[in-house]
Coordinates of C-alpha atoms and ligand atoms in Angstrom, one line a residue:
X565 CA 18.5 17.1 0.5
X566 CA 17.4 19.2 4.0
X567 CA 13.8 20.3 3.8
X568 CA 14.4 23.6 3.0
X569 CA 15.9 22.6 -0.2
X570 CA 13.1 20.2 -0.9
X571 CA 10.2 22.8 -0.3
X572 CA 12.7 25.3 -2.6
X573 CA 12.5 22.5 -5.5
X574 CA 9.8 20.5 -5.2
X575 CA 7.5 22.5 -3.0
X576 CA 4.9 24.9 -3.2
X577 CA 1.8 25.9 -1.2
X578 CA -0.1 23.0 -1.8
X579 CA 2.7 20.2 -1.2
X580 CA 5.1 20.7 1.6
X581 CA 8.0 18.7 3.0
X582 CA 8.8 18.7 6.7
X583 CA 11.0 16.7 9.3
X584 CA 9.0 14.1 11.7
X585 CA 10.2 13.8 15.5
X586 CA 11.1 10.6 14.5
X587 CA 13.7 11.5 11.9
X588 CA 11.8 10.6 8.5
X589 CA 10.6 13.3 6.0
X590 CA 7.0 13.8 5.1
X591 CA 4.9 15.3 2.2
X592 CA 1.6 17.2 2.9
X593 CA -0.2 17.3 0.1
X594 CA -3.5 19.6 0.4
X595 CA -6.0 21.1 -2.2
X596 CA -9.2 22.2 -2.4
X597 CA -10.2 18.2 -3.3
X598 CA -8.8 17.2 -0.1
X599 CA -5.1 16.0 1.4
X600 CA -2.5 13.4 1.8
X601 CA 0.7 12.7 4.1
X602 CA 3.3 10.4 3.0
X603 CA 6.5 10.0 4.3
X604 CA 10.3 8.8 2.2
X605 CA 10.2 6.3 4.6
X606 CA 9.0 3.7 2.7
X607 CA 7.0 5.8 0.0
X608 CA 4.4 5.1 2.8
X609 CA 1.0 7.2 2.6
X610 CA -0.6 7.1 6.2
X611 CA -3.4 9.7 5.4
X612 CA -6.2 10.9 2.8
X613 CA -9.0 12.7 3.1
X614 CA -11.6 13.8 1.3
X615 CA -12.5 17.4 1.3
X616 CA -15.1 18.1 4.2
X617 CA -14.8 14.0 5.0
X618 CA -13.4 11.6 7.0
X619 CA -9.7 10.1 7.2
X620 CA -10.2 6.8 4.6
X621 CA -6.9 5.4 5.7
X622 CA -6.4 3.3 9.0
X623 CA -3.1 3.4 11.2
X624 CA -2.2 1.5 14.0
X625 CA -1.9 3.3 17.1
X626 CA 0.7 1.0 17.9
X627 CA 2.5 1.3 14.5
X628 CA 6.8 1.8 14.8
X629 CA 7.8 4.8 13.0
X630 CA 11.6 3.0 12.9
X631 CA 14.1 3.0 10.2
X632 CA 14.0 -0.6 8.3
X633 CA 10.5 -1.1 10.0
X634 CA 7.2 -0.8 7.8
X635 CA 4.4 1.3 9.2
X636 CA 1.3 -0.6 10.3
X637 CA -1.3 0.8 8.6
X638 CA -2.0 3.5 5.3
X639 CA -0.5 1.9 2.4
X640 CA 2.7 -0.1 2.9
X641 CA 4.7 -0.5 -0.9
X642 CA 4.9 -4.5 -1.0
X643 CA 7.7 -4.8 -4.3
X644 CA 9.4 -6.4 -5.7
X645 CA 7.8 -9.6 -3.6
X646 CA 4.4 -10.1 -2.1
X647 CA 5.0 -12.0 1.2
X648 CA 8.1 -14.1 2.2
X649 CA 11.6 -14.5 0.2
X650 CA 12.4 -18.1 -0.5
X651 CA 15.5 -16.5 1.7
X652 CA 14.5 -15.5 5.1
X653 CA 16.9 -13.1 5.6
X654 CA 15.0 -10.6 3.3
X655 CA 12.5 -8.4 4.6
X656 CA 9.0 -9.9 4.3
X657 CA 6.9 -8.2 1.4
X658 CA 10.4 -6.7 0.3
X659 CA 12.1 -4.4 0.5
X660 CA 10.8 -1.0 -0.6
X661 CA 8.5 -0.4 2.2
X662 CA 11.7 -0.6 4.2
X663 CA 13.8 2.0 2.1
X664 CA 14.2 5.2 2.3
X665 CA 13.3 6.9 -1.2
X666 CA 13.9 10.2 -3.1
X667 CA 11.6 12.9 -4.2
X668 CA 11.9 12.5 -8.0
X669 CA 9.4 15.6 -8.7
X670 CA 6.1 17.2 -8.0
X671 CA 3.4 18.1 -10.4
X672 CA 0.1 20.4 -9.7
X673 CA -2.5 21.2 -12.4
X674 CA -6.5 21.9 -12.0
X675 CA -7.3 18.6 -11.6
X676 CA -4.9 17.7 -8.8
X677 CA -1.8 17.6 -7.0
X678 CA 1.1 14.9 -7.0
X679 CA 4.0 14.0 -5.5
X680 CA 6.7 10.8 -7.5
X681 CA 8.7 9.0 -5.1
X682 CA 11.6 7.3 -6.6
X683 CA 14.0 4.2 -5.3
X684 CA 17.1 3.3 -7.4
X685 CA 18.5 0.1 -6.9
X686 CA 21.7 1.7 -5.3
X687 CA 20.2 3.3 -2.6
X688 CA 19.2 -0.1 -1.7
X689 CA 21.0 -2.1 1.3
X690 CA 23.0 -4.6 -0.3
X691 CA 22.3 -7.0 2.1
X692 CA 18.8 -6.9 0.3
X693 CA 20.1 -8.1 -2.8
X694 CA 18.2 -5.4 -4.6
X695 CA 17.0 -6.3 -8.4
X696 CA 17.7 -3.8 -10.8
X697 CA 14.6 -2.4 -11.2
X698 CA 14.2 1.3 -10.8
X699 CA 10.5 2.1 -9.1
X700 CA 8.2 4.8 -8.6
X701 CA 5.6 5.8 -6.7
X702 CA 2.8 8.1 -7.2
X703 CA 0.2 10.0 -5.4
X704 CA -2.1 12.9 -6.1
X705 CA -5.1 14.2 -4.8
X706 CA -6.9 14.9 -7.7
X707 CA -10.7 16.3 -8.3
X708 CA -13.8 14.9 -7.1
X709 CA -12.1 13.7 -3.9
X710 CA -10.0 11.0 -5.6
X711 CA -6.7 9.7 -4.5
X712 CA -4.6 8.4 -7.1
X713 CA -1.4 6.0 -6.6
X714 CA 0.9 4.2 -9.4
X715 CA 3.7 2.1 -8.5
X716 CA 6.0 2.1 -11.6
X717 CA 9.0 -0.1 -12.3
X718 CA 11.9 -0.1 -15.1
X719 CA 13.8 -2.9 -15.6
X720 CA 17.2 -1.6 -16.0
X721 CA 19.2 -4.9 -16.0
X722 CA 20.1 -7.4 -19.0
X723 CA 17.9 -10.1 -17.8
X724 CA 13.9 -10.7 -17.1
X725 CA 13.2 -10.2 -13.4
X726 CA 9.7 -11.3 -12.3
X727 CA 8.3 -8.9 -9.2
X728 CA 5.3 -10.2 -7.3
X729 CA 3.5 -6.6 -5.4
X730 CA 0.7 -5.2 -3.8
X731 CA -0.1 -1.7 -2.4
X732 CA -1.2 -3.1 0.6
X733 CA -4.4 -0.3 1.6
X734 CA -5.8 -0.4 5.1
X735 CA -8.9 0.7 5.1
X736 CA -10.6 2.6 8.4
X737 CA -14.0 1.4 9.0
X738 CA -16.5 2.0 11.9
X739 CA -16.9 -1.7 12.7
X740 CA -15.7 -4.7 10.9
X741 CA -18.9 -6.8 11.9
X742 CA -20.6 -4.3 9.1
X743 CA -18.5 -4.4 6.2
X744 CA -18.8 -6.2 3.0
X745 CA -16.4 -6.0 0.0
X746 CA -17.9 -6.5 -3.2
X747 CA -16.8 -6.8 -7.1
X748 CA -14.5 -10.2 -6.2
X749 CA -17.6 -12.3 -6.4
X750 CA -17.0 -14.0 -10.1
X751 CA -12.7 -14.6 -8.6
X752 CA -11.5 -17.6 -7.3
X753 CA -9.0 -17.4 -4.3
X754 CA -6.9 -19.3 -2.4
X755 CA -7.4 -18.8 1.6
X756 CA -3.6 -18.5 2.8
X757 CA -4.5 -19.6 6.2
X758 CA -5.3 -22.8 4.8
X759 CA -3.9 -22.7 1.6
X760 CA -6.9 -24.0 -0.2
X761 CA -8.6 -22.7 -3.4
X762 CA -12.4 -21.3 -3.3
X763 CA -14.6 -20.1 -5.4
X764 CA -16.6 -17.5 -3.9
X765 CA -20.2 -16.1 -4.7
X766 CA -21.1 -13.7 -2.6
X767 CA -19.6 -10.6 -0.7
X768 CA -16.7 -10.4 1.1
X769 CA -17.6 -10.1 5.0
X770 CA -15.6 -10.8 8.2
X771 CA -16.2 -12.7 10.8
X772 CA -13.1 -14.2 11.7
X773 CA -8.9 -14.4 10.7
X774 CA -9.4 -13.8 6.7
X775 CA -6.1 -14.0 4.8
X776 CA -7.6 -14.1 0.8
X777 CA -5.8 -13.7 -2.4
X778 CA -8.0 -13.3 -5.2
X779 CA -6.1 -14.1 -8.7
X780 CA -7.0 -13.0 -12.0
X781 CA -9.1 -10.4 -11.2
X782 CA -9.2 -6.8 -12.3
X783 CA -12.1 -6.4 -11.3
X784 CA -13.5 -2.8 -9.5
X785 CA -13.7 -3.5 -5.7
X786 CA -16.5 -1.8 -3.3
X787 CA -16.0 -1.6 0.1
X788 CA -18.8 -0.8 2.6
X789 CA -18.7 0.0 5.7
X790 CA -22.1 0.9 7.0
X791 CA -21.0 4.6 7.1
X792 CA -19.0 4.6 3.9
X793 CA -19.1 3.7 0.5
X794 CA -15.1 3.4 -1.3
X795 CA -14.5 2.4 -4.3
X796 CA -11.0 0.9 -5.2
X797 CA -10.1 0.7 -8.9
X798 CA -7.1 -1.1 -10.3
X799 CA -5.0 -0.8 -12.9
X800 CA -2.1 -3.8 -14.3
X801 CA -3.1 -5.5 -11.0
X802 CA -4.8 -9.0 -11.6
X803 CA -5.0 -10.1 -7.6
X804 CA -7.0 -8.6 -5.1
X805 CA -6.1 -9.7 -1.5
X806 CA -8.1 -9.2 1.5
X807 CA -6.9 -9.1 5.4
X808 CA -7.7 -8.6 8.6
X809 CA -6.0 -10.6 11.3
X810 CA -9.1 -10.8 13.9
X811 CA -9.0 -11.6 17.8
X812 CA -5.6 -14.1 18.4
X813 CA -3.1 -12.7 15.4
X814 CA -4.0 -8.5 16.7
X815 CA -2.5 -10.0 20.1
X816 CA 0.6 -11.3 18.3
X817 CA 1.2 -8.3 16.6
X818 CA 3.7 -6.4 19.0
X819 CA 2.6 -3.5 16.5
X820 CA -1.2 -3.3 16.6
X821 CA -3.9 -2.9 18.9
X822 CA -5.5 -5.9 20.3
X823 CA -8.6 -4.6 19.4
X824 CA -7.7 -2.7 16.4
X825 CA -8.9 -5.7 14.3
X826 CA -12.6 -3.8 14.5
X827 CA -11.7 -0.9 12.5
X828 CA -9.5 -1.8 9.7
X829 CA -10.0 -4.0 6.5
X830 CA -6.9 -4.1 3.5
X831 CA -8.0 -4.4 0.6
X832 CA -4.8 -4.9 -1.4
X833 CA -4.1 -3.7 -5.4
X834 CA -1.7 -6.5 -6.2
X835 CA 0.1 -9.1 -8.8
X836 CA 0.7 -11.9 -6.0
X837 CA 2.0 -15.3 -7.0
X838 CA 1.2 -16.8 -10.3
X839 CA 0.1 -12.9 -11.0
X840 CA 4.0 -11.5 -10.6
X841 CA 4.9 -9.6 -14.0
X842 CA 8.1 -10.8 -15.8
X843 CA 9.7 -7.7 -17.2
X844 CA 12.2 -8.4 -19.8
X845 CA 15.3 -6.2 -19.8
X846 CA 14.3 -2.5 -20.6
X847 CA 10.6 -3.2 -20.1
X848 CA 8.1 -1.0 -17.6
X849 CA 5.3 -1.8 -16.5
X850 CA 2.6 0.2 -13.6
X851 CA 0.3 -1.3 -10.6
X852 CA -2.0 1.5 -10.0
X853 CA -4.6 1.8 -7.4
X854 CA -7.4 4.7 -7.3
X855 CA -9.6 4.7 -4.5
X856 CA -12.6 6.9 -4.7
X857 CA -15.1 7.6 -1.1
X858 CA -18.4 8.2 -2.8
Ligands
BG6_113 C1 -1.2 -9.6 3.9 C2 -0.8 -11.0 3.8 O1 -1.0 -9.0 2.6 O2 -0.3 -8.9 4.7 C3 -0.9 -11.6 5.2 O3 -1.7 -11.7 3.0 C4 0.0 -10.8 6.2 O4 -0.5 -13.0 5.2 C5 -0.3 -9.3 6.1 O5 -0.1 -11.3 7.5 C6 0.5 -8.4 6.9 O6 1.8 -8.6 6.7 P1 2.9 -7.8 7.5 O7 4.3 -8.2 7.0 O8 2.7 -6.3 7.2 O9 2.7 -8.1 8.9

């Protein structure tokens, strides 16, 4: 569909569709709670803010905008697997945030307005060797200054398929050195960088490469910044996974700022590992993520 059919279907003065100089197609979502940009590419959101605040999302200045390359930044759609493929010829944290999706529909109402992203397995490279699992994604802008997302998946298929997934949430912050995550306090995690297991009693803060997945967890996540307080509120996510590359892995990164490491944290809404969900045939099931700037 061209954007002029899009905004004739789906659009309406508070969610528009419009063409990027870089080819992919973009939703503006804006209301009197505040706004939203995501883009098909990806069912990537690279922008929310707050009515009369600040943008909450981070994005690397150095970020691609490619076909079949993730966005650095906002919140990348890790489905149907968290990290690498046993085969390394499939895209690291799959495949959806390398798709390009549909516009299934749009919704607006007092308390908000939405956009539903959709990806069918057929509109998936084969080379991928997509499941078949219909997903979703979600996002509104809804009252209070609230930004809502749902990933949503349908097993369509005759057999279980277990999906490991994360909305993978940067966060902006003024300085890393004054941030502290709390609510994953009582969790145990495993640090990926070493691959040990920890139990962990206080809050979250960074002072060097951290590369955590929490596991069953649901608990409510603070963030805090100095500035900023953001709450991030899961729903059928049971791992919490915390990231920010630090000093040498920003100057790997051919897609991020050497010293972009200072003003981003993700905090991920995930079912990693031993967390993945087994859905047997017919069965649906929703990661949500609701992240509120207080
Ligand atoms: C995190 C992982 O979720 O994503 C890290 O725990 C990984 O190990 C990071 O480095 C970024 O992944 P990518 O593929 O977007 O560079």
């Amino acid at each position: 569909m061209n954007i002029t059919e899009l905004n004739k279907r789906f659009g309406s003065r508070r969610i528009k569709f419009s063409r990027g100089k870089e080819g992919f197609t973009w939703v503006d979502i804006q209301n009197e709670f505040g706004s939203a940009r995501l883009t098909l590419h990806g069912a990537h959101l690279t922008s929310f803010i707050p009515a009369g605040g600040e943008e909450v999302l981070f994005v690397s200045r150095k970020s691609l905008f490619k076909p079949e390359k993730a966005i650095r930044g906002g919140v990348p759609v890790c489905w149907p697997w968290f990290s690498k493929h046993p085969d390394p010829d499939l895209p690291m944290h799959g495949y959806a945030r390398v798709c390009e999706w549909e516009v299934a529909s749009t919704s607006s109402c007092a308390e908000g307005d939405g956009v539903e992203l959709r990806l069918r397995p057929e509109n998936v490279p084969a080379r991928w060797k997509p499941l078949p699992v219909e997903v979703t994604f979600q996002a509104a802008v809804e009252s209070d200054g609230v930004l809502r997302m749902a990933l949503c998946m349908l097993n369509c298929g005759k057999k279980p398929v277990t999906i490991t997934s994360a909305l993978h949430t940067y966060f902006a912050v003024d300085n890393i050195k004054n941030v502290a995550v709390d609510g994953l306090e009582k969790a145990k995690y495993t640090d990926r960088l070493t691959g040990k297991k920890h139990s962990s009693s206080s809050p979250v803060t960074i002072t060097e490469e951290t590369d955590r997945v929490y596991q069953n967890t649901d608990a409510d996540i603070v963030l805090r910044d100095g500035s900023h307080t953001t709450r991030i509120l899961r729903d059928g996510s049971n791992s919490a996974v915390v990231w920010n590359p630090w000093i040498e892995k920003s100057k790997k990164m051919a897609d991020f700022g050497d010293r972009e490491y200072r003003n981003m944290i993700c905090v991920e809404a995930a079912n990693a590992f031993e967390d993945g969900r087994t859905l047997e045939p017919g069965d649906f099931h929703c990661l949500g993520c609701t992240i509120v700037r207080d």
